[in-house]
CSV table of C-alpha atoms in Angstrom, one decimal:
chain,number,residue,atom,x,y,z
A,1,MET,CA,-28.4,3.1,1.9
A,2,LYS,CA,-27.4,-0.5,2.3
A,3,ALA,CA,-24.4,0.0,0.0
A,4,ALA,CA,-23.3,3.0,2.0
A,5,LEU,CA,-23.6,1.1,5.3
A,6,ALA,CA,-21.6,-1.7,3.8
A,7,ALA,CA,-18.9,0.7,2.7
A,8,ILE,CA,-18.7,2.2,6.2
A,9,LEU,CA,-18.5,-1.2,7.9
A,10,THR,CA,-15.9,-2.2,5.4
A,11,CYS,CA,-13.8,0.8,6.2
A,12,ALA,CA,-14.0,0.0,9.9
A,13,ALA,CA,-12.7,-3.4,9.2
A,14,LEU,CA,-9.5,-2.3,7.4
A,15,THR,CA,-7.2,-5.2,6.7
A,16,ALA,CA,-3.4,-5.4,6.2
A,17,CYS,CA,-1.3,-7.9,4.4
A,18,VAL,CA,2.4,-8.8,4.9
A,19,THR,CA,4.5,-11.3,3.1
A,20,THR,CA,8.0,-12.5,2.5
A,21,SER,CA,8.5,-14.3,-0.8
A,22,GLN,CA,11.1,-15.4,-3.3
A,23,THR,CA,13.3,-12.9,-5.1
A,24,GLY,CA,12.0,-12.0,-8.5
A,25,SER,CA,14.1,-11.1,-11.5
A,26,SER,CA,13.4,-8.2,-13.8
A,27,SER,CA,15.2,-5.7,-16.0
A,28,ALA,CA,13.0,-2.8,-14.8
A,29,SER,CA,14.5,0.0,-12.7
A,30,ASN,CA,13.8,0.1,-9.0
A,31,ALA,CA,15.0,3.7,-8.9
A,32,ALA,CA,13.4,6.2,-6.6
A,33,ILE,CA,11.3,9.0,-8.1
A,34,PRO,CA,10.9,12.5,-6.7
A,35,ASP,CA,8.1,12.6,-4.1
A,36,THR,CA,6.5,15.8,-2.9
A,37,SER,CA,3.2,14.2,-2.1
A,38,SER,CA,1.5,14.8,1.3
A,39,ILE,CA,1.1,11.0,1.7
A,40,GLY,CA,4.8,10.5,1.3
A,41,GLN,CA,5.6,13.2,3.7
A,42,SER,CA,3.1,11.8,6.2
A,43,LEU,CA,4.5,8.2,5.8
A,44,ASN,CA,8.1,9.3,6.3
A,45,ALA,CA,7.2,11.6,9.2
A,46,TYR,CA,5.4,8.7,10.9
A,47,ARG,CA,8.4,6.5,10.3
A,48,ALA,CA,10.8,9.2,11.6
A,49,SER,CA,8.7,9.6,14.8
A,50,ASN,CA,9.3,5.9,15.4
A,51,GLY,CA,13.0,6.0,14.8
A,52,LEU,CA,13.0,4.7,11.2
A,53,GLY,CA,14.4,6.0,8.0
A,54,ALA,CA,12.4,7.3,5.1
A,55,LEU,CA,11.1,5.2,2.3
A,56,THR,CA,11.6,6.3,-1.3
A,57,ARG,CA,8.7,6.4,-3.8
A,58,ASN,CA,8.9,4.1,-6.8
A,59,ALA,CA,7.1,4.4,-10.1
A,60,ALA,CA,6.6,0.7,-10.6
A,61,LEU,CA,5.1,0.4,-7.1
A,62,ASP,CA,2.9,3.3,-7.9
A,63,ARG,CA,1.6,1.4,-10.9
A,64,ALA,CA,0.9,-1.7,-8.8
A,65,ALA,CA,-0.9,0.4,-6.2
A,66,ALA,CA,-2.9,2.5,-8.7
A,67,GLY,CA,-4.0,-0.6,-10.6
A,68,HIS,CA,-5.3,-2.3,-7.5
A,69,ALA,CA,-7.1,0.8,-6.3
A,70,ALA,CA,-8.8,1.0,-9.8
A,71,TYR,CA,-9.8,-2.6,-9.6
A,72,MET,CA,-11.3,-2.2,-6.1
A,73,ALA,CA,-13.2,0.9,-7.4
A,74,GLN,CA,-14.5,-0.9,-10.5
A,75,THR,CA,-15.6,-3.9,-8.5
A,76,ASP,CA,-16.7,-1.8,-5.4
A,77,THR,CA,-14.8,-4.3,-3.1
A,78,LEU,CA,-12.2,-3.8,-0.4
A,79,SER,CA,-9.9,-6.7,-0.7
A,80,HIS,CA,-6.2,-7.7,-1.0
A,81,THR,CA,-7.2,-10.1,-3.7
A,82,GLY,CA,-7.2,-8.4,-7.1
A,83,ALA,CA,-7.9,-9.1,-10.7
A,84,GLY,CA,-7.5,-12.7,-11.7
A,85,GLY,CA,-7.0,-13.7,-8.0
A,86,SER,CA,-3.7,-11.7,-7.8
A,87,ASN,CA,-2.1,-10.8,-4.5
A,88,PHE,CA,0.1,-7.7,-4.0
A,89,SER,CA,3.4,-9.4,-4.6
A,90,ARG,CA,2.2,-10.7,-8.0
A,91,ARG,CA,0.9,-7.2,-8.9
A,92,ILE,CA,4.3,-5.7,-7.9
A,93,ARG,CA,6.2,-8.2,-10.1
A,94,ASP,CA,3.8,-7.7,-13.0
A,95,THR,CA,5.0,-4.1,-13.2
A,96,GLY,CA,8.5,-5.2,-13.8
A,97,TYR,CA,9.7,-4.3,-10.3
A,98,CYS,CA,12.6,-6.4,-9.1
A,99,PHE,CA,11.0,-7.6,-5.9
A,100,GLY,CA,13.6,-8.5,-3.1
A,101,GLY,CA,11.1,-10.6,-1.1
A,102,HIS,CA,9.9,-8.3,1.7
A,103,GLY,CA,6.7,-6.4,1.2
A,104,ALA,CA,3.3,-5.3,2.5
A,105,GLU,CA,0.1,-3.7,1.3
A,106,ASN,CA,-2.3,-1.3,3.1
A,107,ILE,CA,-5.7,-0.7,1.6
A,108,SER,CA,-8.6,1.5,2.5
A,109,GLY,CA,-12.0,2.4,1.2
A,110,GLY,CA,-14.5,5.1,2.0
A,111,TYR,CA,-12.2,7.9,3.0
A,112,SER,CA,-12.3,11.3,1.3
A,113,SER,CA,-8.7,12.2,1.8
A,114,ASP,CA,-5.2,10.7,2.0
A,115,ALA,CA,-4.9,12.1,5.6
A,116,GLN,CA,-8.0,10.2,6.7
A,117,ALA,CA,-6.6,7.0,5.3
A,118,MET,CA,-3.2,7.5,6.8
A,119,GLN,CA,-4.8,8.3,10.2
A,120,ALA,CA,-6.8,5.1,10.0
A,121,TRP,CA,-3.7,3.1,9.1
A,122,THR,CA,-1.7,4.6,12.0
A,123,ASN,CA,-4.5,3.6,14.4
A,124,SER,CA,-4.6,0.0,13.2
A,125,PRO,CA,-1.9,-2.5,14.5
A,126,GLY,CA,-1.7,-4.4,11.3
A,127,HIS,CA,-1.3,-1.3,9.2
A,128,GLN,CA,1.1,0.2,11.7
A,129,ARG,CA,3.3,-2.9,11.3
A,130,ASN,CA,3.4,-2.3,7.5
A,131,LEU,CA,4.1,1.4,7.8
A,132,LEU,CA,6.9,0.7,10.2
A,133,ASN,CA,8.3,-2.4,8.4
A,134,ARG,CA,12.1,-2.3,8.7
A,135,ASN,CA,12.7,-4.6,5.8
A,136,VAL,CA,11.3,-2.4,3.1
A,137,THR,CA,13.0,0.6,1.3
A,138,GLN,CA,10.4,1.8,-1.2
A,139,TYR,CA,6.7,2.4,-1.5
A,140,GLY,CA,4.1,3.2,-4.1
A,141,TYR,CA,0.6,4.8,-3.7
A,142,GLY,CA,-2.5,4.8,-5.8
A,143,VAL,CA,-6.0,6.2,-5.4
A,144,SER,CA,-9.2,5.6,-7.3
A,145,GLY,CA,-12.4,7.2,-6.0
A,146,SER,CA,-12.4,6.5,-2.3
A,147,TYR,CA,-10.1,3.5,-2.6
A,148,ARG,CA,-6.5,3.9,-1.6
A,149,VAL,CA,-3.6,1.4,-1.8
A,150,MET,CA,-0.1,1.8,-0.4
A,151,VAL,CA,2.4,-1.0,-1.2
A,152,PHE,CA,5.8,-1.4,0.4
A,153,ALA,CA,8.8,-3.5,-0.9
A,154,ASN,CA,12.5,-3.9,-1.0
A,155,GLY,CA,14.1,-4.1,-4.4
A,156,CYS,CA,16.7,-6.6,-5.6
């Protein structure tokens, strides 16, 4: 019961992280991948309703998001700090993504669907800022259990 209450309170206190950092170098492709997911459609519909262009989904960013979601599920923690003290920009670079310096990360825990997480993010000023970031062009998404991670970045 105590763990369930903690999870609910943690969900209520969703956090968002935004950064600008140095350009990384990498030989990995930053190419978009086909995206027919409901989360991608929701993200881009939300951006369009706010006068912004669509983001494309990227496999490397998916790996970064999925890895962090798995870490949070394994450790039962909701945090932007990951394995080995990593932050989202380090996790993005570790996938081989050529990071152009602008990025953000939205995380959630305790929701049973992508739609619930997306609704929570659109109702949170910090998460809204990330969803509507004009400096990013791609995103990745990962889920593990009830933990969800969406990362945003611009490639080199």
